[in-house]
Structure formats: structure tokens, C-alpha cells
Amino acid sequence: MASSKNLTRFWEWGRKIICVGRNYTEHAKELKNAVPTEPVLFLKSPSAYVREGAPILMPYYTNNLHHEVELGVVIGKGGKDIAQSSAMDHVEGYALCLDMTARDVQDQCKQKGLPWTLAKAFDTSCPVSDLIPRDTIKDPHNVKIWLKVNDILRQEGSTSSMIFSIPFLISYISRVITLEEGDLILTGTPEGVAAVQENDEMVAGIDDIISMKFQIKKRS
Ligand SMILES: O=C([O-])CC(=O)C(=O)O
Ligand SMILES: [Mg+2]
């Protein structure tokens, strides 16, 4: 495993956040999107990171902010053109992540053929947990990720339902964008995405391995 440096606080490194969209069939269908035959990729800015204790700030231009709970993969060893067979050697660990999405803005962007930046990459759009060392999750393709809003379960899905596996994604991405130590890959959300309102409290987890809590506030 990989790193000479300490990636425990990987979110402070200012590295890339590469997001995979539509990686779960049921989620692609709930938003009436085609099930992809190749990964859908987009980026968030490092300023999207927010940690437990600080609020998620709703952008002023949305009336439909959605939660998406996702398994994050933290890169420990960079590379390009990484083979699927050695892809897991590049993984430092995992993190529980939320891909907060201004769904109304994303819908408008889709209609106009514009990029999703305003919908996906705003400050605080990427709440993250602590780093989960790689060995803590024996099989990352067989854990449950879940999310509750005000104590009501909204999302619960197994990573076994991912369309594209983690080694496939690392290999695919690294042929397009060089991966670096400290980069984070968000692997897509299962079904059940829905809106949150100001003062709502979200609790999300990976099985009983880790959980985190965030509150929604308006950006002043
Ligand atoms: O906005 C979307 O539906 C795409 C996405 O991020 C996901 O599937 O996780
Ligand atoms: Mg997502």
C-alpha cells in the first residue's frame, strides 16, 4: 500500500475528486437515464469537501438539493494507464461520501446540454468520512451503503450492484486522467435519492463500519 505520505487527512491535499455517475441500474432508472455502457464521469472541486461538524451549505440557486450516498475510493499510489489486474494496489483505502446534487440545476443543464458544475461541484457538495484503511473493508463490492434523513431510511444499497467495478473504474479513469496520491473516486449512488431541506439531519454509513452526520443550512 502505496503511500510514503500520510493520507489520513486526504481531503486536505487539494487533489481531484472524480465522480462516477449512473453506476447503479436502479438509480439510472429512477432518474429516467439510460443504463450506461461506459462510465459517466464528472469532477468536483477540492473545496467541495466538508467534514462532520460543519454544515452542508445549500447553494442559493437551487430548490431541490438531493443526497446521494456513495462509496469513495482513496488513491494511495498514482499512475496512468493502470491495468485492472493491478488497480487495487493503487488504493489506500475508502471513505463514505455524499455527492450532494442540485437536481433542478442538473436537469436544466441536461436540457441545455451544459456541464453539471453548478449542480455538482459547489462548496460543501462532498461531505466525507475519515479514511477507512483498505484492509478494513475486505470486499468493497459487498458492503451496504445507507442514508437516513431525520431518522428515516432513504437509501440502502449494496455495492455488489455497481455496474462498473472499482478496478475497472480505476483503469478506465487512469487512461483519461492521471491518478495521483490523495485523489478520491466517488463510485456512484444506489437508488433512493431525494430532496433535503434546511435543518434536516442526514446520517449515512457503510454497514456498521463507519457512520457520519451532517446538517443542511442555507448559504448566507
Ligand atoms: O446525478 C446523477 O444521477 C449521477 C450520479 O452522480 C450518480 O449516479 O451517482
Ligand atoms: Mg453521484
PDB file of N, CA and C in Angstrom, residues 5-58:
ATOM      1  N   LYS A   5       3.497   9.177   2.064  1.00  0.00           N
ATOM      2  CA  LYS A   5       2.962  10.308   2.825  1.00  0.00           C
ATOM      3  C   LYS A   5       1.737   9.860   3.605  1.00  0.00           C
ATOM      4  N   ASN A   6       1.297  10.720   4.472  1.00  0.00           N
ATOM      5  CA  ASN A   6       0.169  10.350   5.309  1.00  0.00           C
ATOM      6  C   ASN A   6      -1.130  10.852   4.684  1.00  0.00           C
ATOM      7  N   LEU A   7      -1.931   9.891   4.261  1.00  0.00           N
ATOM      8  CA  LEU A   7      -3.183  10.249   3.598  1.00  0.00           C
ATOM      9  C   LEU A   7      -4.373  10.260   4.555  1.00  0.00           C
ATOM     10  N   THR A   8      -4.106  10.189   5.844  1.00  0.00           N
ATOM     11  CA  THR A   8      -5.203  10.131   6.819  1.00  0.00           C
ATOM     12  C   THR A   8      -6.168  11.299   6.623  1.00  0.00           C
ATOM     13  N   ARG A   9      -5.614  12.459   6.294  1.00  0.00           N
ATOM     14  CA  ARG A   9      -6.466  13.625   6.041  1.00  0.00           C
ATOM     15  C   ARG A   9      -6.389  13.981   4.549  1.00  0.00           C
ATOM     16  N   PHE A  10      -6.783  13.005   3.731  1.00  0.00           N
ATOM     17  CA  PHE A  10      -6.631  13.141   2.268  1.00  0.00           C
ATOM     18  C   PHE A  10      -7.378  14.355   1.716  1.00  0.00           C
ATOM     19  N   TRP A  11      -8.463  14.760   2.414  1.00  0.00           N
ATOM     20  CA  TRP A  11      -9.264  15.891   1.927  1.00  0.00           C
ATOM     21  C   TRP A  11      -8.511  17.214   2.038  1.00  0.00           C
ATOM     22  N   GLU A  12      -7.417  17.222   2.774  1.00  0.00           N
ATOM     23  CA  GLU A  12      -6.633  18.467   2.887  1.00  0.00           C
ATOM     24  C   GLU A  12      -5.569  18.579   1.812  1.00  0.00           C
ATOM     25  N   TRP A  13      -5.447  17.589   0.971  1.00  0.00           N
ATOM     26  CA  TRP A  13      -4.394  17.579  -0.037  1.00  0.00           C
ATOM     27  C   TRP A  13      -4.726  18.421  -1.272  1.00  0.00           C
ATOM     28  N   GLY A  14      -5.981  18.798  -1.410  1.00  0.00           N
ATOM     29  CA  GLY A  14      -6.368  19.602  -2.573  1.00  0.00           C
ATOM     30  C   GLY A  14      -6.330  18.831  -3.882  1.00  0.00           C
ATOM     31  N   ARG A  15      -6.507  17.540  -3.803  1.00  0.00           N
ATOM     32  CA  ARG A  15      -6.447  16.701  -5.002  1.00  0.00           C
ATOM     33  C   ARG A  15      -7.828  16.526  -5.639  1.00  0.00           C
ATOM     34  N   LYS A  16      -7.835  15.815  -6.752  1.00  0.00           N
ATOM     35  CA  LYS A  16      -9.047  15.689  -7.573  1.00  0.00           C
ATOM     36  C   LYS A  16     -10.118  14.838  -6.883  1.00  0.00           C
ATOM     37  N   ILE A  17     -11.346  15.202  -7.162  1.00  0.00           N
ATOM     38  CA  ILE A  17     -12.490  14.366  -6.780  1.00  0.00           C
ATOM     39  C   ILE A  17     -13.164  13.965  -8.092  1.00  0.00           C
ATOM     40  N   ILE A  18     -13.012  12.703  -8.444  1.00  0.00           N
ATOM     41  CA  ILE A  18     -13.545  12.209  -9.723  1.00  0.00           C
ATOM     42  C   ILE A  18     -14.788  11.384  -9.412  1.00  0.00           C
ATOM     43  N   CYS A  19     -15.897  11.788  -9.998  1.00  0.00           N
ATOM     44  CA  CYS A  19     -17.175  11.145  -9.670  1.00  0.00           C
ATOM     45  C   CYS A  19     -17.662  10.310 -10.838  1.00  0.00           C
ATOM     46  N   VAL A  20     -18.217   9.152 -10.493  1.00  0.00           N
ATOM     47  CA  VAL A  20     -18.820   8.267 -11.487  1.00  0.00           C
ATOM     48  C   VAL A  20     -20.327   8.385 -11.329  1.00  0.00           C
ATOM     49  N   GLY A  21     -21.021   8.598 -12.420  1.00  0.00           N
ATOM     50  CA  GLY A  21     -22.482   8.709 -12.385  1.00  0.00           C
ATOM     51  C   GLY A  21     -23.129   7.468 -12.981  1.00  0.00           C
ATOM     52  N   ARG A  22     -24.350   7.206 -12.542  1.00  0.00           N
ATOM     53  CA  ARG A  22     -25.180   6.136 -13.122  1.00  0.00           C
ATOM     54  C   ARG A  22     -24.500   4.782 -13.056  1.00  0.00           C
ATOM     55  N   ASN A  23     -23.898   4.485 -11.906  1.00  0.00           N
ATOM     56  CA  ASN A  23     -23.188   3.205 -11.773  1.00  0.00           C
ATOM     57  C   ASN A  23     -24.053   2.138 -11.115  1.00  0.00           C
ATOM     58  N   TYR A  24     -25.304   2.494 -10.853  1.00  0.00           N
ATOM     59  CA  TYR A  24     -26.269   1.527 -10.300  1.00  0.00           C
ATOM     60  C   TYR A  24     -27.515   1.598 -11.188  1.00  0.00           C
ATOM     61  N   THR A  25     -27.919   0.446 -11.709  1.00  0.00           N
ATOM     62  CA  THR A  25     -29.032   0.397 -12.666  1.00  0.00           C
ATOM     63  C   THR A  25     -30.291   1.062 -12.110  1.00  0.00           C
ATOM     64  N   GLU A  26     -30.655   0.741 -10.854  1.00  0.00           N
ATOM     65  CA  GLU A  26     -31.925   1.244 -10.314  1.00  0.00           C
ATOM     66  C   GLU A  26     -31.900   2.767 -10.155  1.00  0.00           C
ATOM     67  N   HIS A  27     -30.712   3.316  -9.869  1.00  0.00           N
ATOM     68  CA  HIS A  27     -30.627   4.782  -9.778  1.00  0.00           C
ATOM     69  C   HIS A  27     -30.699   5.419 -11.165  1.00  0.00           C
ATOM     70  N   ALA A  28     -30.033   4.833 -12.147  1.00  0.00           N
ATOM     71  CA  ALA A  28     -30.135   5.366 -13.517  1.00  0.00           C
ATOM     72  C   ALA A  28     -31.610   5.403 -13.922  1.00  0.00           C
ATOM     73  N   LYS A  29     -32.332   4.329 -13.595  1.00  0.00           N
ATOM     74  CA  LYS A  29     -33.750   4.246 -13.991  1.00  0.00           C
ATOM     75  C   LYS A  29     -34.623   5.243 -13.241  1.00  0.00           C
ATOM     76  N   GLU A  30     -34.348   5.460 -11.939  1.00  0.00           N
ATOM     77  CA  GLU A  30     -35.238   6.354 -11.168  1.00  0.00           C
ATOM     78  C   GLU A  30     -35.161   7.784 -11.694  1.00  0.00           C
ATOM     79  N   LEU A  31     -34.014   8.150 -12.311  1.00  0.00           N
ATOM     80  CA  LEU A  31     -33.915   9.492 -12.903  1.00  0.00           C
ATOM     81  C   LEU A  31     -34.150   9.448 -14.418  1.00  0.00           C
ATOM     82  N   LYS A  32     -34.650   8.323 -14.894  1.00  0.00           N
ATOM     83  CA  LYS A  32     -35.016   8.146 -16.306  1.00  0.00           C
ATOM     84  C   LYS A  32     -33.821   8.345 -17.245  1.00  0.00           C
ATOM     85  N   ASN A  33     -32.654   7.883 -16.767  1.00  0.00           N
ATOM     86  CA  ASN A  33     -31.456   7.901 -17.603  1.00  0.00           C
ATOM     87  C   ASN A  33     -31.210   6.503 -18.156  1.00  0.00           C
ATOM     88  N   ALA A  34     -30.555   6.456 -19.310  1.00  0.00           N
ATOM     89  CA  ALA A  34     -30.180   5.160 -19.877  1.00  0.00           C
ATOM     90  C   ALA A  34     -29.137   4.516 -18.973  1.00  0.00           C
ATOM     91  N   VAL A  35     -29.165   3.187 -18.905  1.00  0.00           N
ATOM     92  CA  VAL A  35     -28.119   2.469 -18.170  1.00  0.00           C
ATOM     93  C   VAL A  35     -26.854   2.537 -19.027  1.00  0.00           C
ATOM     94  N   PRO A  36     -25.754   3.071 -18.459  1.00  0.00           N
ATOM     95  CA  PRO A  36     -24.590   3.355 -19.310  1.00  0.00           C
ATOM     96  C   PRO A  36     -23.825   2.098 -19.732  1.00  0.00           C
ATOM     97  N   THR A  37     -23.215   2.189 -20.893  1.00  0.00           N
ATOM     98  CA  THR A  37     -22.336   1.111 -21.348  1.00  0.00           C
ATOM     99  C   THR A  37     -20.873   1.489 -21.100  1.00  0.00           C
ATOM    100  N   GLU A  38     -20.636   2.745 -20.775  1.00  0.00           N
ATOM    101  CA  GLU A  38     -19.306   3.214 -20.350  1.00  0.00           C
ATOM    102  C   GLU A  38     -19.523   4.127 -19.151  1.00  0.00           C
ATOM    103  N   PRO A  39     -18.535   4.222 -18.228  1.00  0.00           N
ATOM    104  CA  PRO A  39     -18.731   5.107 -17.070  1.00  0.00           C
ATOM    105  C   PRO A  39     -18.997   6.558 -17.476  1.00  0.00           C
ATOM    106  N   VAL A  40     -19.890   7.207 -16.718  1.00  0.00           N
ATOM    107  CA  VAL A  40     -20.138   8.646 -16.865  1.00  0.00           C
ATOM    108  C   VAL A  40     -19.281   9.329 -15.805  1.00  0.00           C
ATOM    109  N   LEU A  41     -18.441  10.274 -16.220  1.00  0.00           N
ATOM    110  CA  LEU A  41     -17.510  10.924 -15.274  1.00  0.00           C
ATOM    111  C   LEU A  41     -17.780  12.418 -15.174  1.00  0.00           C
ATOM    112  N   PHE A  42     -17.594  12.938 -13.972  1.00  0.00           N
ATOM    113  CA  PHE A  42     -17.571  14.389 -13.778  1.00  0.00           C
ATOM    114  C   PHE A  42     -16.675  14.676 -12.584  1.00  0.00           C
ATOM    115  N   LEU A  43     -16.362  15.952 -12.346  1.00  0.00           N
ATOM    116  CA  LEU A  43     -15.415  16.324 -11.294  1.00  0.00           C
ATOM    117  C   LEU A  43     -16.073  17.241 -10.268  1.00  0.00           C
ATOM    118  N   LYS A  44     -15.573  17.140  -9.046  1.00  0.00           N
ATOM    119  CA  LYS A  44     -15.879  18.155  -8.043  1.00  0.00           C
ATOM    120  C   LYS A  44     -14.580  18.869  -7.698  1.00  0.00           C
ATOM    121  N   SER A  45     -14.726  20.103  -7.210  1.00  0.00           N
ATOM    122  CA  SER A  45     -13.566  20.866  -6.764  1.00  0.00           C
ATOM    123  C   SER A  45     -13.151  20.403  -5.358  1.00  0.00           C
ATOM    124  N   PRO A  46     -11.860  20.486  -5.026  1.00  0.00           N
ATOM    125  CA  PRO A  46     -11.451  20.156  -3.648  1.00  0.00           C
ATOM    126  C   PRO A  46     -12.175  20.997  -2.589  1.00  0.00           C
ATOM    127  N   SER A  47     -12.657  22.181  -2.955  1.00  0.00           N
ATOM    128  CA  SER A  47     -13.401  22.996  -1.976  1.00  0.00           C
ATOM    129  C   SER A  47     -14.792  22.417  -1.712  1.00  0.00           C
ATOM    130  N   ALA A  48     -15.134  21.335  -2.407  1.00  0.00           N
ATOM    131  CA  ALA A  48     -16.406  20.644  -2.143  1.00  0.00           C
ATOM    132  C   ALA A  48     -16.353  19.840  -0.848  1.00  0.00           C
ATOM    133  N   TYR A  49     -15.154  19.541  -0.366  1.00  0.00           N
ATOM    134  CA  TYR A  49     -15.047  18.732   0.851  1.00  0.00           C
ATOM    135  C   TYR A  49     -15.643  19.452   2.048  1.00  0.00           C
ATOM    136  N   VAL A  50     -16.389  18.682   2.848  1.00  0.00           N
ATOM    137  CA  VAL A  50     -16.844  19.189   4.139  1.00  0.00           C
ATOM    138  C   VAL A  50     -16.804  18.011   5.104  1.00  0.00           C
ATOM    139  N   ARG A  51     -16.481  18.325   6.347  1.00  0.00           N
ATOM    140  CA  ARG A  51     -16.297  17.284   7.353  1.00  0.00           C
ATOM    141  C   ARG A  51     -17.349  17.395   8.440  1.00  0.00           C
ATOM    142  N   GLU A  52     -17.605  16.287   9.095  1.00  0.00           N
ATOM    143  CA  GLU A  52     -18.583  16.243  10.173  1.00  0.00           C
ATOM    144  C   GLU A  52     -18.307  17.375  11.153  1.00  0.00           C
ATOM    145  N   GLY A  53     -19.371  18.035  11.590  1.00  0.00           N
ATOM    146  CA  GLY A  53     -19.207  19.179  12.494  1.00  0.00           C
ATOM    147  C   GLY A  53     -19.466  20.486  11.780  1.00  0.00           C
ATOM    148  N   ALA A  54     -19.258  20.488  10.462  1.00  0.00           N
ATOM    149  CA  ALA A  54     -19.569  21.682   9.658  1.00  0.00           C
ATOM    150  C   ALA A  54     -20.815  21.364   8.822  1.00  0.00           C
ATOM    151  N   PRO A  55     -21.617  22.396   8.520  1.00  0.00           N
ATOM    152  CA  PRO A  55     -22.848  22.138   7.769  1.00  0.00           C
ATOM    153  C   PRO A  55     -22.631  22.008   6.268  1.00  0.00           C
ATOM    154  N   ILE A  56     -23.575  21.351   5.613  1.00  0.00           N
ATOM    155  CA  ILE A  56     -23.662  21.372   4.143  1.00  0.00           C
ATOM    156  C   ILE A  56     -24.440  22.635   3.788  1.00  0.00           C
ATOM    157  N   LEU A  57     -23.866  23.463   2.935  1.00  0.00           N
ATOM    158  CA  LEU A  57     -24.493  24.747   2.614  1.00  0.00           C
ATOM    159  C   LEU A  57     -25.214  24.658   1.272  1.00  0.00           C
ATOM    160  N   MET A  58     -26.519  24.857   1.344  1.00  0.00           N
ATOM    161  CA  MET A  58     -27.354  24.798   0.157  1.00  0.00           C
ATOM    162  C   MET A  58     -27.038  25.980  -0.750  1.00  0.00           C
TER     163      MET A  58
END
